Tab-separated table of C-alpha atoms in Angstrom:
chain	number	residue	atom	x	y	z
A	112	MET	CA	11.601	-0.549	15.049
A	113	GLY	CA	12.158	-1.322	11.515
A	114	GLY	CA	13.611	0.707	8.683
A	115	SER	CA	11.538	0.515	5.851
A	116	LEU	CA	9.710	3.679	4.613
A	117	ALA	CA	7.144	4.230	7.542
A	118	GLY	CA	10.202	3.574	10.065
A	119	PHE	CA	12.558	6.380	8.057
A	120	LEU	CA	9.889	8.628	7.737
A	121	ALA	CA	8.907	8.098	11.710
A	122	ALA	CA	12.344	8.814	12.239
A	123	HIS	CA	12.444	11.875	10.270
A	124	VAL	CA	9.627	13.445	12.307
A	125	LEU	CA	11.185	12.364	15.481
A	126	ALA	CA	14.360	13.701	14.798
A	127	GLY	CA	12.823	17.747	15.252
A	128	HIS	CA	11.745	16.338	18.622
A	129	ALA	CA	14.438	14.532	19.985
A	130	ASP	CA	18.336	14.496	20.957
A	131	ARG	CA	18.689	11.216	19.511
A	132	VAL	CA	16.982	8.719	16.936
A	133	THR	CA	17.891	4.858	16.495
A	134	VAL	CA	16.429	2.921	13.994
A	135	VAL	CA	16.997	-0.979	14.141
A	136	GLU	CA	16.728	-2.844	11.800
A	137	ARG	CA	17.165	-6.645	11.127
A	138	ASP	CA	18.700	-6.326	7.874
A	139	ARG	CA	21.461	-4.652	5.811
A	140	PHE	CA	20.416	-2.376	4.018
A	141	PRO	CA	22.088	-2.740	0.830
A	142	ASP	CA	24.206	0.250	-1.295
A	143	GLY	CA	21.378	1.604	-3.857
A	144	SER	CA	18.016	0.615	-4.774
A	145	LYS	CA	17.909	-3.265	-4.269
A	146	PRO	CA	15.062	-5.657	-2.865
A	147	ARG	CA	15.961	-6.628	0.405
A	148	PRO	CA	14.695	-9.786	2.189
A	149	GLY	CA	12.833	-7.514	5.239
A	150	VAL	CA	10.392	-6.353	2.452
A	151	PRO	CA	8.789	-9.531	1.102
A	152	GLN	CA	6.844	-7.118	-1.132
A	153	GLY	CA	9.902	-5.457	-2.666
A	154	ARG	CA	9.886	-7.704	-6.015
A	155	HIS	CA	5.978	-6.859	-6.401
A	156	PRO	CA	4.331	-3.895	-7.840
A	157	HIS	CA	4.163	-0.890	-5.789
A	158	VAL	CA	2.200	2.574	-6.457
A	159	LEU	CA	2.882	6.011	-4.884
A	160	LEU	CA	-0.889	7.356	-4.683
A	161	GLU	CA	-1.455	10.826	-4.636
A	162	GLY	CA	-2.429	11.228	-1.158
A	163	GLY	CA	1.045	9.632	0.137
A	164	GLN	CA	2.919	12.237	-2.622
A	165	SER	CA	1.768	14.889	-0.963
A	166	ALA	CA	2.583	13.750	2.081
A	167	LEU	CA	5.941	12.986	1.098
A	168	GLU	CA	6.713	16.143	-0.453
A	169	SER	CA	5.248	17.737	2.820
A	170	LEU	CA	7.567	16.084	4.891
A	171	LEU	CA	10.737	16.202	2.323
A	172	PRO	CA	10.357	19.135	0.370
A	173	GLY	CA	11.789	18.521	-3.232
A	174	PHE	CA	11.648	14.617	-2.752
A	175	LEU	CA	9.054	14.258	-6.176
A	176	ALA	CA	11.475	15.896	-8.138
A	177	GLU	CA	14.016	13.711	-7.098
A	178	LEU	CA	11.678	10.790	-7.858
A	179	ARG	CA	11.402	12.065	-11.222
A	180	ALA	CA	14.843	12.476	-11.829
A	181	ALA	CA	15.671	9.063	-10.797
A	182	GLY	CA	13.342	7.962	-13.680
A	183	ALA	CA	10.606	6.691	-11.516
A	184	PRO	CA	7.508	6.542	-14.324
A	185	ARG	CA	4.868	8.634	-13.586
A	186	VAL	CA	1.423	7.565	-15.094
A	187	GLY	CA	-2.002	9.215	-15.691
A	188	MET	CA	-4.649	8.058	-14.371
A	189	PRO	CA	-7.052	6.953	-16.512
A	190	SER	CA	-5.244	8.298	-20.099
A	191	ASP	CA	-1.899	6.939	-19.499
A	192	LEU	CA	-3.607	3.016	-19.292
A	193	VAL	CA	-5.622	0.286	-20.446
A	194	LEU	CA	-7.910	-0.598	-17.574
A	195	TRP	CA	-10.735	-3.253	-16.988
A	196	GLN	CA	-12.847	-3.517	-13.582
A	197	ASN	CA	-16.571	-4.979	-13.568
A	198	GLY	CA	-16.886	-5.785	-17.129
A	199	ARG	CA	-16.483	-2.763	-18.589
A	200	TRP	CA	-12.944	-1.095	-20.581
A	201	PHE	CA	-12.577	2.250	-18.915
A	202	ARG	CA	-12.508	5.729	-21.037
A	203	ARG	CA	-9.248	6.998	-21.221
A	204	VAL	CA	-10.200	10.539	-20.592
A	205	PRO	CA	-7.814	12.722	-19.679
A	206	ALA	CA	-5.782	12.648	-16.412
A	207	THR	CA	-7.467	13.635	-13.287
A	208	THR	CA	-4.892	12.326	-11.006
A	209	HIS	CA	-1.270	10.737	-11.406
A	210	ILE	CA	0.601	7.563	-9.931
A	211	TYR	CA	4.273	6.441	-9.613
A	212	THR	CA	4.895	3.052	-10.545
A	213	GLY	CA	8.774	2.984	-9.719
A	214	SER	CA	9.816	-0.192	-7.479
A	215	ARG	CA	9.555	0.057	-4.351
A	216	ALA	CA	13.367	0.038	-3.274
A	217	GLN	CA	14.400	2.838	-5.496
A	218	LEU	CA	11.327	5.117	-3.576
A	219	GLU	CA	12.966	3.607	-0.070
A	220	GLU	CA	16.849	4.070	-0.767
A	221	LEU	CA	15.284	7.931	-1.519
A	222	VAL	CA	13.721	8.131	1.647
A	223	ARG	CA	16.531	6.515	3.340
A	224	ARG	CA	19.135	8.607	2.069
A	225	ARG	CA	16.842	11.915	2.691
A	226	ALA	CA	16.296	10.660	6.672
A	227	LEU	CA	20.039	9.689	7.212
A	228	ALA	CA	21.545	13.435	6.246
A	229	ASN	CA	20.469	14.374	9.642
A	230	PRO	CA	22.952	13.601	11.971
A	231	VAL	CA	20.431	12.932	15.054
A	232	ILE	CA	19.182	9.922	13.233
A	233	SER	CA	21.408	6.711	13.151
A	234	THR	CA	21.083	2.910	12.538
A	235	VAL	CA	21.528	-0.441	14.060
A	236	GLU	CA	21.638	-2.988	11.571
A	237	GLY	CA	21.576	-6.651	11.441
A	238	THR	CA	20.074	-6.505	14.773
A	239	ASP	CA	16.645	-8.360	15.611
A	240	VAL	CA	14.577	-6.939	18.392
A	241	VAL	CA	13.203	-9.453	20.458
A	242	GLY	CA	11.409	-7.629	23.357
A	243	LEU	CA	10.135	-4.684	24.948
A	244	LEU	CA	11.813	-3.192	28.111
A	245	GLY	CA	9.525	-1.562	31.115
A	246	ASP	CA	5.918	-2.417	32.247
A	247	ALA	CA	2.442	-2.078	31.767
A	248	SER	CA	2.488	1.443	32.751
A	249	ARG	CA	5.162	2.525	30.325
A	250	VAL	CA	7.911	1.120	27.720
A	251	ARG	CA	10.897	2.160	28.358
A	252	GLY	CA	13.489	0.990	25.453
A	253	VAL	CA	13.583	-2.350	23.517
A	254	LEU	CA	16.065	-5.700	23.832
A	255	LEU	CA	18.253	-6.574	20.862
A	256	ARG	CA	20.058	-9.543	19.684
A	257	ASP	CA	22.693	-9.665	16.747
A	258	ARG	CA	21.666	-11.459	13.920
A	259	SER	CA	24.728	-13.593	14.112
A	260	GLY	CA	22.261	-17.104	13.438
A	261	ASP	CA	23.181	-18.030	17.314
A	262	ALA	CA	19.653	-18.072	18.788
A	263	ARG	CA	22.023	-18.195	22.621
A	264	ALA	CA	23.317	-14.867	21.693
A	265	GLU	CA	23.462	-12.618	24.450
A	266	HIS	CA	20.427	-9.684	24.690
A	267	ARG	CA	21.370	-6.161	24.918
A	268	PRO	CA	18.914	-3.046	26.606
A	269	LEU	CA	18.773	-0.196	24.060
A	270	GLU	CA	16.886	2.720	26.291
A	271	ALA	CA	14.375	5.117	24.919
A	272	ASP	CA	12.060	7.682	25.828
A	273	LEU	CA	9.937	6.716	23.020
A	274	VAL	CA	9.621	3.285	21.031
A	275	VAL	CA	7.874	3.294	17.699
A	276	ASP	CA	6.980	0.119	16.326
A	277	ALA	CA	7.432	0.090	12.592
A	278	SER	CA	8.183	-3.611	11.972
A	279	GLY	CA	5.643	-4.367	9.690
A	280	SER	CA	2.569	-6.778	9.232
A	281	GLY	CA	4.811	-9.581	10.910
A	282	THR	CA	5.004	-7.296	14.329
A	283	LYS	CA	5.590	-9.306	17.641
A	284	ALA	CA	5.004	-6.121	19.502
A	285	PRO	CA	1.345	-7.442	20.623
A	286	GLN	CA	3.312	-10.487	22.468
A	287	TRP	CA	6.327	-8.290	23.972
A	288	LEU	CA	3.716	-6.266	25.382
A	289	THR	CA	1.663	-8.857	27.003
A	290	ALA	CA	4.992	-10.115	28.258
A	291	ILE	CA	5.541	-6.825	30.636
A	292	GLY	CA	2.258	-6.438	31.449
A	293	ALA	CA	0.223	-5.018	29.060
A	294	GLU	CA	-2.500	-5.711	26.796
A	295	ALA	CA	-2.590	-6.992	23.380
A	296	PRO	CA	-4.463	-4.770	21.041
A	297	TYR	CA	-7.724	-6.007	19.774
A	298	GLU	CA	-7.523	-7.237	16.027
A	299	GLU	CA	-9.788	-6.809	13.195
A	300	THR	CA	-9.288	-9.223	10.021
A	301	ILE	CA	-10.449	-9.501	6.945
A	302	ASP	CA	-8.736	-12.483	4.300
A	303	THR	CA	-9.719	-12.472	0.945
A	304	GLY	CA	-7.097	-15.342	0.303
A	305	LEU	CA	-5.584	-13.306	-2.465
A	306	ALA	CA	-2.206	-14.348	-3.717
A	307	TYR	CA	-0.304	-13.067	-6.347
A	308	ALA	CA	2.987	-13.570	-8.391
A	309	SER	CA	5.259	-10.801	-10.041
A	310	ARG	CA	7.710	-11.110	-12.792
A	311	VAL	CA	9.851	-8.562	-14.852
A	312	TYR	CA	9.192	-8.242	-18.650
A	313	ARG	CA	10.650	-5.930	-21.470
A	314	GLY	CA	8.145	-5.773	-23.892
A	315	ARG	CA	9.034	-5.410	-27.652
A	316	ARG	CA	8.462	-1.953	-29.574
A	317	GLY	CA	5.193	-1.604	-30.816
A	318	VAL	CA	3.436	-3.971	-28.489
A	319	LEU	CA	3.303	-1.660	-25.279
A	320	ASP	CA	4.613	2.055	-26.142
A	321	GLY	CA	3.347	5.368	-26.930
A	322	ASP	CA	0.331	6.748	-25.518
A	323	THR	CA	-0.120	3.183	-23.501
A	324	VAL	CA	2.290	2.547	-20.997
A	325	GLY	CA	0.655	-0.363	-18.936
A	326	TYR	CA	-2.481	-2.357	-18.313
A	327	TYR	CA	-4.450	-3.778	-15.240
A	328	VAL	CA	-7.412	-5.619	-14.798
A	329	TYR	CA	-9.265	-5.032	-11.181
A	330	PRO	CA	-10.476	-7.731	-9.345
A	331	SER	CA	-14.529	-7.933	-8.557
A	332	PRO	CA	-16.440	-10.871	-6.701
A	333	ASP	CA	-17.449	-11.423	-10.443
A	334	GLN	CA	-13.988	-11.346	-11.587
A	335	VAL	CA	-12.007	-12.688	-9.220
A	336	HIS	CA	-8.528	-12.709	-10.952
A	337	ALA	CA	-6.611	-9.655	-12.042
A	338	GLY	CA	-3.423	-8.719	-13.204
A	339	GLY	CA	-1.396	-6.244	-14.995
A	340	ALA	CA	1.603	-4.405	-16.290
A	341	LEU	CA	2.835	-1.606	-15.024
A	342	PRO	CA	6.125	0.889	-16.184
A	343	LEU	CA	9.648	0.668	-13.559
A	344	GLU	CA	11.768	3.387	-13.711
A	345	ASP	CA	14.526	1.426	-16.019
A	346	GLY	CA	11.733	0.953	-18.916
A	347	SER	CA	10.729	-2.440	-18.220
A	348	HIS	CA	7.181	-3.406	-16.936
A	349	LEU	CA	6.661	-5.311	-13.646
A	350	VAL	CA	3.917	-7.978	-14.507
A	351	ILE	CA	1.553	-9.021	-11.764
A	352	VAL	CA	-1.630	-11.828	-11.652
A	353	SER	CA	-3.653	-12.997	-8.979
A	354	GLY	CA	-6.178	-15.072	-7.814
A	355	LEU	CA	-8.051	-16.259	-4.099
A	356	ARG	CA	-7.445	-19.278	-2.103
A	357	GLY	CA	-7.215	-22.726	-4.010
A	358	ASP	CA	-6.348	-20.809	-7.384
A	359	GLU	CA	-3.041	-19.355	-6.579
A	360	PRO	CA	-0.686	-17.949	-9.336
A	361	PRO	CA	2.150	-20.411	-9.865
A	362	THR	CA	5.583	-19.246	-10.223
A	363	ASP	CA	6.622	-21.493	-12.774
A	364	ASP	CA	7.730	-19.388	-15.725
A	365	ASP	CA	5.375	-20.922	-18.474
A	366	GLU	CA	2.890	-21.666	-15.851
A	367	PHE	CA	2.595	-17.952	-14.988
A	368	VAL	CA	1.846	-17.025	-18.717
A	369	THR	CA	-0.483	-20.004	-19.091
A	370	TYR	CA	-2.318	-18.451	-15.949
A	371	THR	CA	-2.911	-14.834	-17.668
A	372	LYS	CA	-5.492	-16.355	-19.730
A	373	ARG	CA	-7.742	-16.452	-16.749
A	374	LEU	CA	-8.368	-12.760	-17.207
A	375	PRO	CA	-11.297	-11.870	-18.933
A	376	HIS	CA	-9.130	-10.697	-22.152
A	377	PRO	CA	-6.458	-12.130	-24.029
A	378	LEU	CA	-4.740	-8.579	-23.663
A	379	LEU	CA	-1.765	-9.395	-21.247
A	380	HIS	CA	-1.453	-12.880	-22.605
A	381	ARG	CA	-0.576	-11.793	-26.053
A	382	TRP	CA	2.032	-8.848	-24.920
A	383	LEU	CA	3.587	-11.426	-22.395
A	384	ASP	CA	4.322	-13.927	-25.877
A	385	GLU	CA	6.116	-11.306	-27.188
A	386	ALA	CA	7.946	-9.689	-24.119
A	387	GLU	CA	11.137	-10.717	-22.752
A	388	PRO	CA	11.541	-12.233	-19.121
A	389	LEU	CA	14.121	-10.650	-17.191
A	390	SER	CA	13.382	-11.988	-13.970
A	391	PRO	CA	12.047	-15.329	-12.096
A	392	ALA	CA	8.473	-14.884	-10.598
A	393	PHE	CA	8.323	-14.443	-7.248
A	394	GLY	CA	4.715	-15.222	-5.216
A	395	TYR	CA	3.431	-13.434	-2.344
A	396	ARG	CA	0.519	-14.950	-0.161
A	397	ARG	CA	0.143	-12.876	3.271
A	398	THR	CA	-2.532	-10.038	2.017
A	399	ALA	CA	-5.158	-10.294	5.386
A	400	ASN	CA	-6.137	-7.086	5.814
A	401	ILE	CA	-5.454	-6.237	9.753
A	402	ARG	CA	-5.800	-3.454	11.947
A	403	ARG	CA	-4.719	-3.395	15.557
A	404	ARG	CA	-6.779	-1.078	17.948
A	405	TYR	CA	-4.043	0.323	19.834
A	406	ASP	CA	-6.629	3.278	20.189
A	407	LEU	CA	-9.595	1.214	22.893
A	408	PRO	CA	-9.277	0.980	26.122
A	409	GLY	CA	-6.956	-1.238	28.017
A	410	ARG	CA	-3.594	-1.401	29.171
A	411	ARG	CA	-1.400	0.660	27.047
A	412	PRO	CA	1.817	1.790	28.205
A	413	ALA	CA	3.049	5.411	27.828
A	414	GLY	CA	6.042	5.568	25.203
A	415	PHE	CA	4.864	3.088	23.189
A	416	LEU	CA	3.355	3.651	19.250
A	417	ALA	CA	2.889	1.624	16.012
A	418	THR	CA	2.626	3.423	12.703
A	419	GLY	CA	2.305	1.976	8.966
A	420	ASP	CA	2.018	-1.913	8.625
A	421	ALA	CA	2.678	-2.790	12.400
A	422	LEU	CA	-1.078	-0.668	12.953
A	423	CYS	CA	-2.762	-0.805	10.091
A	424	THR	CA	-2.225	-3.783	7.253
A	425	PHE	CA	-4.096	-3.359	3.989
A	426	ASN	CA	-4.648	-5.878	0.944
A	427	PRO	CA	-1.376	-5.226	-1.109
A	428	ILE	CA	-3.854	-5.426	-4.558
A	429	TYR	CA	-5.127	-1.659	-3.327
A	430	GLY	CA	-1.813	0.113	-3.551
A	431	GLN	CA	-2.444	1.823	-0.101
A	432	GLY	CA	0.917	0.683	1.760
A	433	MET	CA	3.183	3.498	0.552
A	434	ALA	CA	1.093	6.415	1.004
A	435	VAL	CA	-0.797	5.523	4.660
A	436	ALA	CA	2.824	5.260	5.574
A	437	ALA	CA	3.836	8.697	4.745
A	438	MET	CA	0.336	10.055	5.877
A	439	SER	CA	1.094	8.498	8.914
A	440	ALA	CA	4.164	10.511	9.738
A	441	VAL	CA	2.272	13.556	8.674
A	442	ALA	CA	-0.459	12.773	11.440
A	443	LEU	CA	2.743	12.337	13.905
A	444	SER	CA	3.987	15.346	12.795
A	445	ASP	CA	1.042	17.414	13.027
A	446	ALA	CA	0.546	15.671	16.220
A	447	LEU	CA	3.523	16.869	18.019
A	448	ALA	CA	3.537	19.906	16.828
A	449	ASP	CA	0.292	21.038	18.359
A	450	GLN	CA	0.769	23.405	21.298
A	451	ARG	CA	-3.040	23.139	22.164
A	452	ARG	CA	-2.947	19.815	23.363
A	453	THR	CA	-0.212	17.637	25.007
A	454	PRO	CA	0.996	14.927	22.708
A	455	THR	CA	0.070	11.859	25.037
A	456	THR	CA	0.965	8.454	23.781
A	457	ARG	CA	-2.949	7.517	23.462
A	458	ARG	CA	-3.782	11.008	21.150
A	459	VAL	CA	-0.841	10.174	19.442
A	460	GLN	CA	-1.956	6.916	18.404
A	461	ARG	CA	-5.117	7.980	17.818
A	462	ALA	CA	-4.161	10.505	15.194
A	463	LEU	CA	-1.874	7.627	13.442
A	464	LEU	CA	-4.920	5.625	13.441
A	465	THR	CA	-6.883	8.296	11.899
A	466	ALA	CA	-4.651	8.658	9.008
A	467	SER	CA	-5.075	5.112	8.182
A	468	ARG	CA	-8.526	4.953	8.478
A	469	GLN	CA	-9.950	5.527	4.667
A	470	ALA	CA	-7.437	3.409	3.352
A	471	TRP	CA	-8.934	0.529	5.429
A	472	ASP	CA	-12.529	1.465	4.554
A	473	ILE	CA	-11.709	1.295	1.176
A	474	SER	CA	-9.751	-1.846	1.486
A	475	ALA	CA	-11.690	-3.504	3.722
A	476	GLY	CA	-15.145	-2.715	2.335
A	477	ALA	CA	-13.702	-4.015	-1.141
A	478	ASP	CA	-12.630	-7.455	0.711
A	479	ARG	CA	-15.299	-8.051	2.591
A	480	LYS	CA	-17.761	-8.881	-0.805
A	481	MET	CA	-15.065	-11.007	-2.384
A	482	PRO	CA	-16.421	-14.602	-2.268
A	483	GLY	CA	-14.302	-16.576	0.275
A	484	ALA	CA	-13.340	-13.673	2.296
A	485	ILE	CA	-12.792	-14.803	6.246
A	486	GLY	CA	-12.235	-12.829	9.204
A	487	ASN	CA	-13.895	-11.029	12.138
A	488	ALA	CA	-14.270	-7.777	10.794
A	489	VAL	CA	-16.113	-9.457	7.362
A	490	ALA	CA	-19.853	-8.989	8.124
A	491	GLY	CA	-19.710	-4.731	8.434
A	492	GLY	CA	-22.350	-3.329	10.386
A	493	PRO	CA	-25.612	-1.718	8.911
A	494	ALA	CA	-24.208	1.596	7.849
A	495	ASP	CA	-21.872	-0.074	5.325
A	496	ARG	CA	-24.241	-2.156	3.844
A	497	VAL	CA	-26.115	1.083	2.875
A	498	ALA	CA	-23.046	2.910	1.963
A	499	ASP	CA	-22.387	-0.276	-0.369
A	500	ARG	CA	-25.724	-0.091	-2.195
A	501	TYR	CA	-24.386	3.601	-3.259
A	502	LEU	CA	-20.717	3.105	-3.807
A	503	GLN	CA	-22.046	0.030	-5.989
A	504	ARG	CA	-23.448	2.821	-8.388
A	505	VAL	CA	-20.510	4.440	-7.924
A	506	GLN	CA	-18.129	1.665	-9.144
A	507	ASP	CA	-20.900	1.015	-12.349
A	508	CYS	CA	-20.930	5.022	-13.144
A	509	TYR	CA	-16.820	5.974	-12.765
A	510	PRO	CA	-15.489	4.009	-15.963
A	511	GLY	CA	-17.261	6.308	-18.120
A	512	ASP	CA	-18.736	9.093	-16.614
A	513	PRO	CA	-16.074	11.466	-15.967
A	514	VAL	CA	-17.351	13.888	-13.239
A	515	VAL	CA	-18.329	10.170	-11.105
A	516	GLY	CA	-14.788	9.259	-12.327
A	517	ARG	CA	-12.547	12.480	-11.324
A	518	ALA	CA	-14.169	12.108	-7.437
A	519	PHE	CA	-13.961	8.685	-7.331
A	520	ARG	CA	-10.024	8.502	-8.015
A	521	SER	CA	-9.621	11.222	-5.596
A	522	VAL	CA	-10.614	8.997	-3.019
A	523	LEU	CA	-9.172	6.040	-4.233
A	524	THR	CA	-6.037	7.758	-4.377
A	525	LEU	CA	-6.254	9.462	-0.744
A	526	SER	CA	-6.606	12.795	-2.047
A	527	ALA	CA	-9.962	13.744	-1.146
A	528	PRO	CA	-11.888	11.908	1.947
A	529	VAL	CA	-15.002	10.026	1.365
A	530	THR	CA	-17.501	13.030	1.034
A	531	ALA	CA	-15.979	13.931	-2.470
A	532	LEU	CA	-18.425	11.513	-3.653
A	533	PHE	CA	-21.262	12.716	-1.912
A	534	ALA	CA	-21.128	16.106	-3.995
A	535	PRO	CA	-24.206	17.273	-6.330
A	536	SER	CA	-22.841	16.483	-9.294
A	537	VAL	CA	-21.483	13.274	-8.486
A	538	ALA	CA	-24.772	12.051	-6.630
A	539	ARG	CA	-26.783	13.395	-9.493
A	540	ALA	CA	-24.496	11.411	-11.971
A	541	VAL	CA	-24.919	8.253	-9.606
A	542	LEU	CA	-28.595	8.363	-8.440
A	543	PHE	CA	-30.394	9.824	-11.536
A	544	ARG	CA	-28.408	9.308	-14.968
A	545	PRO	CA	-27.585	5.644	-16.459
A	546	PRO	CA	-24.076	4.712	-16.441
A	547	ALA	CA	-22.208	6.218	-19.725
A	548	LEU	CA	-21.214	4.019	-22.804
A	549	THR	CA	-17.544	2.678	-21.952
A	550	PRO	CA	-15.354	0.955	-24.665
A	551	THR	CA	-15.984	-2.521	-26.212
A	552	GLU	CA	-12.502	-3.338	-26.610
A	553	PRO	CA	-9.500	-2.100	-25.255
A	554	PRO	CA	-8.992	1.375	-25.970
A	555	ALA	CA	-5.565	1.999	-27.819
A	556	ALA	CA	-5.130	5.837	-27.285
A	557	PRO	CA	-6.375	8.138	-24.889
A	558	GLU	CA	-9.604	10.393	-25.847
A	559	GLU	CA	-8.966	14.023	-26.783
A	560	PRO	CA	-9.407	16.530	-24.330
A	561	GLY	CA	-13.341	17.843	-24.360
A	562	VAL	CA	-14.618	15.202	-26.683
């Protein structure tokens, strides 16, 4: 259920274990890399973190070369960007990780093309899933309805040995499970009320080029407004601004530019004054962290799995969704290929949840400290509070300390476990040295290696 990134990657994995895999999508897929209504965040910035890159390359060998050939910008962190957080500019030391900042539509189109090259995989487009077939012991398929606009249109069954919910954060699977006598999952939520707006611009020569490919101001409890400009595959930049509940960014053209004055430095506002807008501004407000605990005991039917945002939705400001979709597909592949254990529904679902756990800990851990955060998972536990004190020291150090910065970026990009932050060299810097000096103004160029 769902023909987005998580859906097609799951289909690609399942094609190695099934006679037929059907992807049901409510939209009709566009020709080429164009946004579509079923991806409400499609017009906003997306980044492919290093953990997601590794996962995609293992699933679809040669994919990163295809992505580069399509023009997706590969951005070095922190050398290529001007970054600000917690009142400090980051040193632009040599890159220790890279992200891709091209459009979501471009990456999805490349994945879709690769997946549909397999004749085992087919699609049913322009069709809604409206329910599940089966009972509390086993899901046996889905009920479909054509998106003709007629609410009385006839439902038709599509039987399946396995149903995978990849329908995104708006999933209705909990209600459908209840309808067949099963139990809906417990949901953990943290909602800061963050909202953002995005618009495409083309900068004038000399304003943003050369050694600097983008800007970004990260939010924090003391600086709740965030924003930046990230490069796209066609040479333009996608600009984003964000604020919290009650101070949402506008989508009016002039007010969008004015809103950037809320950032702690006029750098982005000055750039927009000289840049050419190429699109209207689009807003987005559904940014709560939601984790659906299908792994917990309950009336869980066999033959049903959830993945992607249907399992775990993250505040999009942290850029984790695409990486976790790919990492979850790897977890699905590993669980099905494990010859030591029978891949029961519960065992595979736990593997999918584990694949998203680090991203959840990062996103939820940051958001529970934001002012005005609400939800049943805001409080955290004693272990969270102890970890928070150490992680705050890490965040104080990483803008200026290359050793701490390398470790922290590896964790944030999901390419290393959280234990990397407790390596001896990192712990010594965090616990026994004051934070290193950082630039007092936006650094115009990267530092030379070894300086």
